[in-house]
C-alpha cells in the first residue's frame, strides 16, 4: 500500500517537473495551466495525507514561504570574477588576436553568448540535486539565497537525464523578464513606491528579499552560462553547456561557436539589433575561448579571465528639444522637475518626458531654455537626460531656474534637510498633496478601496466632498451619483469599497496614513510591536528606535506626524468610522508560561492560525520568536512549504521541527 502511494507521488512529481521544464525552460507547455494546477493539487493532497513522503524538493514547495531570516554567508569554492569590457568590434578582434598570440600554432574557437543584464548566481549540485545557491557578493563570499532561488521555476531542483558530475557548480544570471519588470513597476507606481530603474536592479533587489513568497510572485528567471567542476563531461565550454541544457538548465539559444574574426563581427552586428526582441534585458555579448585546455593555458588576471571578454552594447541616445520644465508636487510635498520634450523615438518607445530629479541635476547639466538635450535609455528603462548639445543653444537663452514657490498652491518652498530636494510646506492646503495622500490611502496595498482611482479622487476633491481620508467614510451614494461621469452603480461600488475597508488589518491602516518613510514593511513591524494606535501615537523616538528595523529617521518622522493636531484628528475620525486601530486580540485565557525561555522559529504556511497569530501565541505563552535558525533555537514550528534550506539547517543542528497540531497540544 505504502509502496503504491510512494510510486504515485514520485510519478506525479516527475510529471510536474517535466511540465515545469516545458513551460519555464522550453517555453513550450504541452498542457493547459488548468491541467497543470490539477496535477499540482493532486500531489499536494497526497503529500498532505501522507506527510511521511514529504520531500523538500517536491515541486509543491516551489511557491516560497514568507519566513524572514537574514542570509548566511559562505566563501565561494572558486572566486567569482568579472569580465573585461570592450566597446567596439575592433577591441573584440584585438581580444581574439591576443588569444591566438598566446596559443601559437593552435586553432582558437570562440563561443559567442548574450550578456544577460541581471545578477549573477552560483548554483551547487550534488547527486543531481540543487544543494545551495549563492550570490556573487564580493566575489570571495556571497549570500546563501537557496530559498529564493527555489522559487525560480526554470532552475531544476532535480536534474534530468544523465551524465552530470556527482558534484559541480553552474553559474548564470538571475534576470527579471521585461513583462515581469513592467508589471512590478506598474504596481509600485500605483502604490507610490520607488520604481526600479532597470530589470537588473529589480532582479538583484528581489533576490535579496527575505520573503520568498514575494520573490516567487515577482517572476524571476535564470540563464546559465558557465559550468565548473572537476569531472565535466566535455573538454569544451560549448558542449558542456549543451549537456547542461539536457540536464534541465535554461541555456540561451543565442550561444554559438564562431570561427574566425569575420564570424565574430557578424555575430555582433546581428545581435546589436536582434537583442531588442529578446524577452529579457541584455547589456552586451560575451566571447569565450571554447577549449577548456586553452582556457587553462590562458588563465586569469587578478580581476578577470584572459579567455573571455564582454562586448557592451552602446546605450541608445536621441537628441531632442526641451519644450519646458514642469515642477510636480508629490504626496509628501517634494517638488520634482520634469523635462517636457519634443516627442522622440528611443529604443522602441516615444519619449516625451524625463525626470530631472532635483535642482542639483539641472545645475550640473546646465540646462537652458529650449536647449537640445541628449536622452538615453541604455539599461535604464526610464529615460535619462545625459547632456546638452551646446552648439545648438539659442543665443541669449536663459538658464532653467528652479521655482521658489509651489506651482500648485504658491507657498514658499523649503529645502529638505541634507538633501537636494525642495518641498512645499503647505501640507494641509496644497491640493496635489491632499489628493496624493487620499490616492495612497485607497491604494490596493493600503485600504484597497474599490472604484476609487486617481481621477475620481481628484473629482471628489474638486467637488468639495473630501478634504482628507476620514471624509471618505461620510460619502453618500445618492450624492456621489449626482457627479459627472458617475452612475448609481459606480457610486454604490465606492460606498461599498469604503465600508469593506473597515476590515482592513491595522498594519495596513498604519501604511495608509502616509507617514513619511513608513512603507508597508515598516508598518507591519510597527503594528506588531505597538499593538494599537494609542500606543503608537504616544511613543517617544527612543522607544520607537528600540523596535527592530526602526531607525532614527523613521522614529523622528512618526513623532513629528503625530505631533500635528490635524493628523490626530484624522486618526480619531477614522476610529469613529470603524477603521481597525489595533491588532486582533488573542484570547487572554490562552496565556501561560509553558514556553518560558524557549526560542521558536516559525516557518511555512499554516491552516489553523495565521503566522501572526502563532507569533502572538508564542509570546503569550512566554516564548520568544526568532527569524532565523541558530544553535539558540529550541524548536521550529513548521507549517506547509517549509524551505528546504531551513529544514537542512534544523536537521544539521539537531533542532526539533514540530507541526502545528503538536504545537497547539503543547500549549493547550
Ligand atoms: S561569464 C569568469 N557569461 O557579466 C567569467 N558572464 O561583467 C564569468 N554575465 O559577473 C562570467 N552574461 O554576472 C558570463 N554569458 C555570460 C554572461 C555573464 C552576463 C555577467 C556575470 C558577470 C558579469 C561580468
JSON list of C-alpha atoms in Angstrom, two decimals, residues 457-564:
[
{"chain": "A", "resi": 457, "resn": "UNK", "atom": "CA", "xyz": [-10.28, 61.18, -6.00]},
{"chain": "A", "resi": 458, "resn": "UNK", "atom": "CA", "xyz": [-9.48, 64.42, -7.87]},
{"chain": "A", "resi": 459, "resn": "UNK", "atom": "CA", "xyz": [-13.12, 64.78, -8.87]},
{"chain": "A", "resi": 460, "resn": "UNK", "atom": "CA", "xyz": [-14.39, 64.27, -5.30]},
{"chain": "A", "resi": 461, "resn": "UNK", "atom": "CA", "xyz": [-11.85, 66.77, -4.01]},
{"chain": "A", "resi": 462, "resn": "UNK", "atom": "CA", "xyz": [-12.83, 69.34, -6.66]},
{"chain": "A", "resi": 463, "resn": "UNK", "atom": "CA", "xyz": [-16.47, 68.86, -5.76]},
{"chain": "A", "resi": 464, "resn": "UNK", "atom": "CA", "xyz": [-15.62, 69.60, -2.12]},
{"chain": "A", "resi": 465, "resn": "UNK", "atom": "CA", "xyz": [-16.78, 66.17, -0.94]},
{"chain": "A", "resi": 466, "resn": "UNK", "atom": "CA", "xyz": [-13.44, 65.12, 0.58]},
{"chain": "A", "resi": 467, "resn": "UNK", "atom": "CA", "xyz": [-10.68, 67.15, 2.21]},
{"chain": "A", "resi": 468, "resn": "UNK", "atom": "CA", "xyz": [-8.89, 64.27, 3.90]},
{"chain": "A", "resi": 469, "resn": "UNK", "atom": "CA", "xyz": [-9.02, 60.48, 4.14]},
{"chain": "A", "resi": 470, "resn": "UNK", "atom": "CA", "xyz": [-11.54, 60.43, 7.00]},
{"chain": "A", "resi": 471, "resn": "UNK", "atom": "CA", "xyz": [-14.10, 62.20, 4.79]},
{"chain": "A", "resi": 472, "resn": "UNK", "atom": "CA", "xyz": [-14.25, 59.06, 2.63]},
{"chain": "A", "resi": 473, "resn": "UNK", "atom": "CA", "xyz": [-16.30, 57.41, 5.39]},
{"chain": "A", "resi": 474, "resn": "UNK", "atom": "CA", "xyz": [-19.01, 60.08, 5.14]},
{"chain": "A", "resi": 475, "resn": "UNK", "atom": "CA", "xyz": [-19.61, 59.64, 1.38]},
{"chain": "A", "resi": 476, "resn": "UNK", "atom": "CA", "xyz": [-23.21, 59.10, 0.41]},
{"chain": "A", "resi": 477, "resn": "UNK", "atom": "CA", "xyz": [-24.12, 57.02, -2.66]},
{"chain": "A", "resi": 478, "resn": "UNK", "atom": "CA", "xyz": [-27.00, 59.34, -3.56]},
{"chain": "A", "resi": 479, "resn": "UNK", "atom": "CA", "xyz": [-24.79, 62.43, -3.59]},
{"chain": "A", "resi": 480, "resn": "UNK", "atom": "CA", "xyz": [-21.99, 60.65, -5.41]},
{"chain": "A", "resi": 481, "resn": "UNK", "atom": "CA", "xyz": [-24.33, 59.51, -8.16]},
{"chain": "A", "resi": 482, "resn": "UNK", "atom": "CA", "xyz": [-25.05, 63.16, -8.99]},
{"chain": "A", "resi": 483, "resn": "UNK", "atom": "CA", "xyz": [-21.44, 63.77, -10.04]},
{"chain": "A", "resi": 484, "resn": "UNK", "atom": "CA", "xyz": [-20.50, 63.94, -13.70]},
{"chain": "A", "resi": 485, "resn": "UNK", "atom": "CA", "xyz": [-19.49, 60.60, -15.31]},
{"chain": "A", "resi": 486, "resn": "UNK", "atom": "CA", "xyz": [-20.71, 58.74, -12.22]},
{"chain": "A", "resi": 487, "resn": "UNK", "atom": "CA", "xyz": [-23.73, 56.47, -12.30]},
{"chain": "A", "resi": 488, "resn": "UNK", "atom": "CA", "xyz": [-25.57, 54.92, -9.34]},
{"chain": "A", "resi": 489, "resn": "UNK", "atom": "CA", "xyz": [-23.64, 51.65, -9.86]},
{"chain": "A", "resi": 490, "resn": "UNK", "atom": "CA", "xyz": [-20.20, 53.30, -9.58]},
{"chain": "A", "resi": 491, "resn": "UNK", "atom": "CA", "xyz": [-21.41, 55.33, -6.59]},
{"chain": "A", "resi": 492, "resn": "UNK", "atom": "CA", "xyz": [-22.64, 52.17, -4.85]},
{"chain": "A", "resi": 493, "resn": "UNK", "atom": "CA", "xyz": [-19.33, 50.45, -5.57]},
{"chain": "A", "resi": 494, "resn": "UNK", "atom": "CA", "xyz": [-17.35, 53.26, -3.94]},
{"chain": "A", "resi": 495, "resn": "UNK", "atom": "CA", "xyz": [-19.54, 53.30, -0.83]},
{"chain": "A", "resi": 496, "resn": "UNK", "atom": "CA", "xyz": [-19.29, 49.50, -0.56]},
{"chain": "A", "resi": 497, "resn": "UNK", "atom": "CA", "xyz": [-15.49, 49.69, -1.04]},
{"chain": "A", "resi": 498, "resn": "UNK", "atom": "CA", "xyz": [-15.25, 52.24, 1.77]},
{"chain": "A", "resi": 499, "resn": "UNK", "atom": "CA", "xyz": [-17.42, 50.05, 4.01]},
{"chain": "A", "resi": 500, "resn": "UNK", "atom": "CA", "xyz": [-15.28, 46.97, 3.29]},
{"chain": "A", "resi": 501, "resn": "UNK", "atom": "CA", "xyz": [-12.12, 48.87, 4.16]},
{"chain": "A", "resi": 502, "resn": "UNK", "atom": "CA", "xyz": [-13.22, 48.84, 7.82]},
{"chain": "A", "resi": 503, "resn": "UNK", "atom": "CA", "xyz": [-11.99, 45.23, 7.92]},
{"chain": "A", "resi": 504, "resn": "UNK", "atom": "CA", "xyz": [-8.51, 46.06, 6.61]},
{"chain": "A", "resi": 505, "resn": "UNK", "atom": "CA", "xyz": [-5.94, 44.99, 9.27]},
{"chain": "A", "resi": 506, "resn": "UNK", "atom": "CA", "xyz": [-4.30, 47.58, 11.45]},
{"chain": "A", "resi": 507, "resn": "UNK", "atom": "CA", "xyz": [-0.83, 47.34, 9.90]},
{"chain": "A", "resi": 508, "resn": "UNK", "atom": "CA", "xyz": [-2.20, 48.41, 6.52]},
{"chain": "A", "resi": 509, "resn": "UNK", "atom": "CA", "xyz": [-4.07, 51.27, 8.19]},
{"chain": "A", "resi": 510, "resn": "UNK", "atom": "CA", "xyz": [-0.71, 52.48, 9.54]},
{"chain": "A", "resi": 511, "resn": "UNK", "atom": "CA", "xyz": [0.74, 52.26, 6.00]},
{"chain": "A", "resi": 512, "resn": "UNK", "atom": "CA", "xyz": [-2.29, 54.08, 4.58]},
{"chain": "A", "resi": 513, "resn": "UNK", "atom": "CA", "xyz": [-1.78, 57.13, 6.82]},
{"chain": "A", "resi": 514, "resn": "UNK", "atom": "CA", "xyz": [1.11, 58.46, 4.66]},
{"chain": "A", "resi": 515, "resn": "UNK", "atom": "CA", "xyz": [3.59, 58.91, 7.47]},
{"chain": "A", "resi": 516, "resn": "UNK", "atom": "CA", "xyz": [6.82, 59.89, 5.66]},
{"chain": "A", "resi": 517, "resn": "UNK", "atom": "CA", "xyz": [9.31, 56.97, 5.43]},
{"chain": "A", "resi": 518, "resn": "UNK", "atom": "CA", "xyz": [6.74, 54.48, 6.74]},
{"chain": "A", "resi": 519, "resn": "UNK", "atom": "CA", "xyz": [6.17, 51.92, 3.98]},
{"chain": "A", "resi": 520, "resn": "UNK", "atom": "CA", "xyz": [4.50, 48.52, 4.01]},
{"chain": "A", "resi": 521, "resn": "UNK", "atom": "CA", "xyz": [7.24, 46.59, 5.78]},
{"chain": "A", "resi": 522, "resn": "UNK", "atom": "CA", "xyz": [7.86, 49.23, 8.43]},
{"chain": "A", "resi": 523, "resn": "UNK", "atom": "CA", "xyz": [4.11, 49.47, 9.09]},
{"chain": "A", "resi": 524, "resn": "UNK", "atom": "CA", "xyz": [3.93, 45.74, 9.79]},
{"chain": "A", "resi": 525, "resn": "UNK", "atom": "CA", "xyz": [6.79, 45.98, 12.26]},
{"chain": "A", "resi": 526, "resn": "UNK", "atom": "CA", "xyz": [5.24, 48.99, 13.98]},
{"chain": "A", "resi": 527, "resn": "UNK", "atom": "CA", "xyz": [1.78, 47.45, 14.18]},
{"chain": "A", "resi": 528, "resn": "UNK", "atom": "CA", "xyz": [3.12, 44.21, 15.59]},
{"chain": "A", "resi": 529, "resn": "UNK", "atom": "CA", "xyz": [5.34, 45.94, 18.13]},
{"chain": "A", "resi": 530, "resn": "UNK", "atom": "CA", "xyz": [2.78, 48.55, 19.29]},
{"chain": "A", "resi": 531, "resn": "UNK", "atom": "CA", "xyz": [-0.42, 46.55, 19.03]},
{"chain": "A", "resi": 532, "resn": "UNK", "atom": "CA", "xyz": [-2.65, 49.63, 18.71]},
{"chain": "A", "resi": 533, "resn": "UNK", "atom": "CA", "xyz": [-2.72, 53.23, 17.52]},
{"chain": "A", "resi": 534, "resn": "UNK", "atom": "CA", "xyz": [-2.80, 54.80, 21.01]},
{"chain": "A", "resi": 535, "resn": "UNK", "atom": "CA", "xyz": [0.49, 53.11, 21.89]},
{"chain": "A", "resi": 536, "resn": "UNK", "atom": "CA", "xyz": [2.00, 54.14, 18.55]},
{"chain": "A", "resi": 537, "resn": "UNK", "atom": "CA", "xyz": [0.87, 57.76, 18.97]},
{"chain": "A", "resi": 538, "resn": "UNK", "atom": "CA", "xyz": [2.34, 58.03, 22.45]},
{"chain": "A", "resi": 539, "resn": "UNK", "atom": "CA", "xyz": [5.77, 56.53, 21.78]},
{"chain": "A", "resi": 540, "resn": "UNK", "atom": "CA", "xyz": [8.95, 58.58, 22.01]},
{"chain": "A", "resi": 541, "resn": "UNK", "atom": "CA", "xyz": [11.74, 58.49, 19.42]},
{"chain": "A", "resi": 542, "resn": "UNK", "atom": "CA", "xyz": [13.77, 56.42, 21.84]},
{"chain": "A", "resi": 543, "resn": "UNK", "atom": "CA", "xyz": [11.03, 53.84, 22.30]},
{"chain": "A", "resi": 544, "resn": "UNK", "atom": "CA", "xyz": [10.45, 53.67, 18.57]},
{"chain": "A", "resi": 545, "resn": "UNK", "atom": "CA", "xyz": [14.09, 53.08, 17.69]},
{"chain": "A", "resi": 546, "resn": "UNK", "atom": "CA", "xyz": [14.07, 50.13, 20.10]},
{"chain": "A", "resi": 547, "resn": "UNK", "atom": "CA", "xyz": [11.76, 48.36, 17.60]},
{"chain": "A", "resi": 548, "resn": "UNK", "atom": "CA", "xyz": [13.52, 46.12, 15.08]},
{"chain": "A", "resi": 549, "resn": "UNK", "atom": "CA", "xyz": [14.38, 47.95, 11.84]},
{"chain": "A", "resi": 550, "resn": "UNK", "atom": "CA", "xyz": [13.12, 51.35, 13.02]},
{"chain": "A", "resi": 551, "resn": "UNK", "atom": "CA", "xyz": [15.96, 53.84, 12.65]},
{"chain": "A", "resi": 552, "resn": "UNK", "atom": "CA", "xyz": [16.17, 57.43, 13.93]},
{"chain": "A", "resi": 553, "resn": "UNK", "atom": "CA", "xyz": [14.87, 58.96, 10.68]},
{"chain": "A", "resi": 554, "resn": "UNK", "atom": "CA", "xyz": [11.68, 56.88, 10.74]},
{"chain": "A", "resi": 555, "resn": "UNK", "atom": "CA", "xyz": [11.21, 57.37, 14.50]},
{"chain": "A", "resi": 556, "resn": "UNK", "atom": "CA", "xyz": [11.53, 61.13, 14.09]},
{"chain": "A", "resi": 557, "resn": "UNK", "atom": "CA", "xyz": [9.06, 61.14, 11.24]},
{"chain": "A", "resi": 558, "resn": "UNK", "atom": "CA", "xyz": [6.46, 59.21, 13.27]},
{"chain": "A", "resi": 559, "resn": "UNK", "atom": "CA", "xyz": [6.77, 61.51, 16.30]},
{"chain": "A", "resi": 560, "resn": "UNK", "atom": "CA", "xyz": [6.54, 64.59, 14.04]},
{"chain": "A", "resi": 561, "resn": "UNK", "atom": "CA", "xyz": [3.49, 63.16, 12.29]},
{"chain": "A", "resi": 562, "resn": "UNK", "atom": "CA", "xyz": [1.51, 62.57, 15.46]},
{"chain": "A", "resi": 563, "resn": "UNK", "atom": "CA", "xyz": [2.56, 65.94, 16.88]},
{"chain": "A", "resi": 564, "resn": "UNK", "atom": "CA", "xyz": [0.33, 67.58, 14.26]}
]
